[in-house]
Amino acid sequence: MTIWLNDTGVAPATSKSWQTTTVRHILASGRIAGLREHHGQVVGRGAWPAIITPPNATASSPA
C-alpha cells in the first residue's frame, strides 16, 4: 500500500513520501473506523464518518 500511495502521487500531510510505519499507524487507528480515541483507548464514536467499518478495522489491525 505504501508503494501504491507513493506511485499514485497521493501526498502525505507532513513529509515528501509515505512511510510504511505511517500507513500502518493510520490503518491501526480507530479514527479510520469513525472512532474517537484518547491515549490509545476508544472512548466513543467520532463526529466524522467511518472510512472502513469496525469489523474491517479489527481485521486490518496488527496482531
Short mmCIF file of C-alpha atoms in Angstrom, two decimals:
data_model
loop_
_atom_site.label_atom_id
_atom_site.label_comp_id
_atom_site.label_asym_id
_atom_site.label_seq_id
_atom_site.Cartn_x
_atom_site.Cartn_y
_atom_site.Cartn_z
CA MET A 1 0.00 0.00 0.00
CA THR A 2 2.89 2.37 0.77
CA ILE A 3 4.35 1.84 -2.70
CA TRP A 4 0.94 2.38 -4.30
CA LEU A 5 0.40 5.67 -2.41
CA ASN A 6 3.83 6.92 -3.46
CA ASP A 7 3.38 5.77 -7.09
CA THR A 8 -0.05 7.40 -7.46
CA GLY A 9 1.18 10.75 -6.21
CA VAL A 10 -1.04 10.93 -3.13
CA ALA A 11 0.90 13.31 -0.91
CA PRO A 12 1.18 12.72 2.84
CA ALA A 13 0.47 15.68 5.09
CA THR A 14 3.90 16.09 6.67
CA SER A 15 6.60 14.50 4.51
CA LYS A 16 7.72 14.02 0.92
CA SER A 17 6.67 10.38 0.67
CA TRP A 18 4.67 7.76 2.52
CA GLN A 19 6.47 5.55 5.03
CA THR A 20 5.33 2.04 5.97
CA THR A 21 5.11 2.97 9.64
CA THR A 22 2.83 5.91 8.84
CA VAL A 23 0.47 3.77 6.76
CA ARG A 24 0.46 1.07 9.46
CA HIS A 25 -0.38 3.66 12.13
CA ILE A 26 -3.27 5.07 10.08
CA LEU A 27 -4.75 1.63 9.38
CA ALA A 28 -4.42 0.51 13.01
CA SER A 29 -6.03 3.68 14.36
CA GLY A 30 -9.69 3.69 15.36
CA ARG A 31 -10.11 7.07 13.63
CA ILE A 32 -10.34 5.35 10.23
CA ALA A 33 -13.34 3.41 11.59
CA GLY A 34 -15.01 6.59 12.87
CA LEU A 35 -13.98 6.01 16.48
CA ARG A 36 -12.63 8.62 18.90
CA GLU A 37 -9.51 7.60 20.81
CA HIS A 38 -7.76 9.05 23.84
CA HIS A 39 -4.30 7.73 24.76
CA GLY A 40 -4.85 4.70 22.53
CA GLN A 41 -8.22 3.72 24.04
CA VAL A 42 -11.51 4.01 22.15
CA VAL A 43 -13.75 6.41 24.08
CA GLY A 44 -16.69 6.68 21.70
CA ARG A 45 -17.85 7.40 18.19
CA GLY A 46 -16.26 10.24 16.29
CA ALA A 47 -18.10 13.18 14.73
CA TRP A 48 -16.75 12.08 11.32
CA PRO A 49 -17.87 9.23 9.05
CA ALA A 50 -16.03 5.92 9.13
CA ILE A 51 -13.89 5.09 6.10
CA ILE A 52 -13.94 1.39 6.99
CA THR A 53 -16.37 -0.45 9.24
CA PRO A 54 -15.26 -1.51 12.74
CA PRO A 55 -15.13 -5.27 11.87
CA ASN A 56 -12.80 -4.40 8.98
CA ALA A 57 -10.83 -2.16 11.31
CA THR A 58 -10.04 -5.04 13.65
CA ALA A 59 -9.16 -7.28 10.71
CA SER A 60 -6.60 -4.74 9.46
CA SER A 61 -5.10 -4.15 12.91
CA PRO A 62 -1.77 -5.80 13.62
CA ALA A 63 -1.99 -8.97 15.69
#
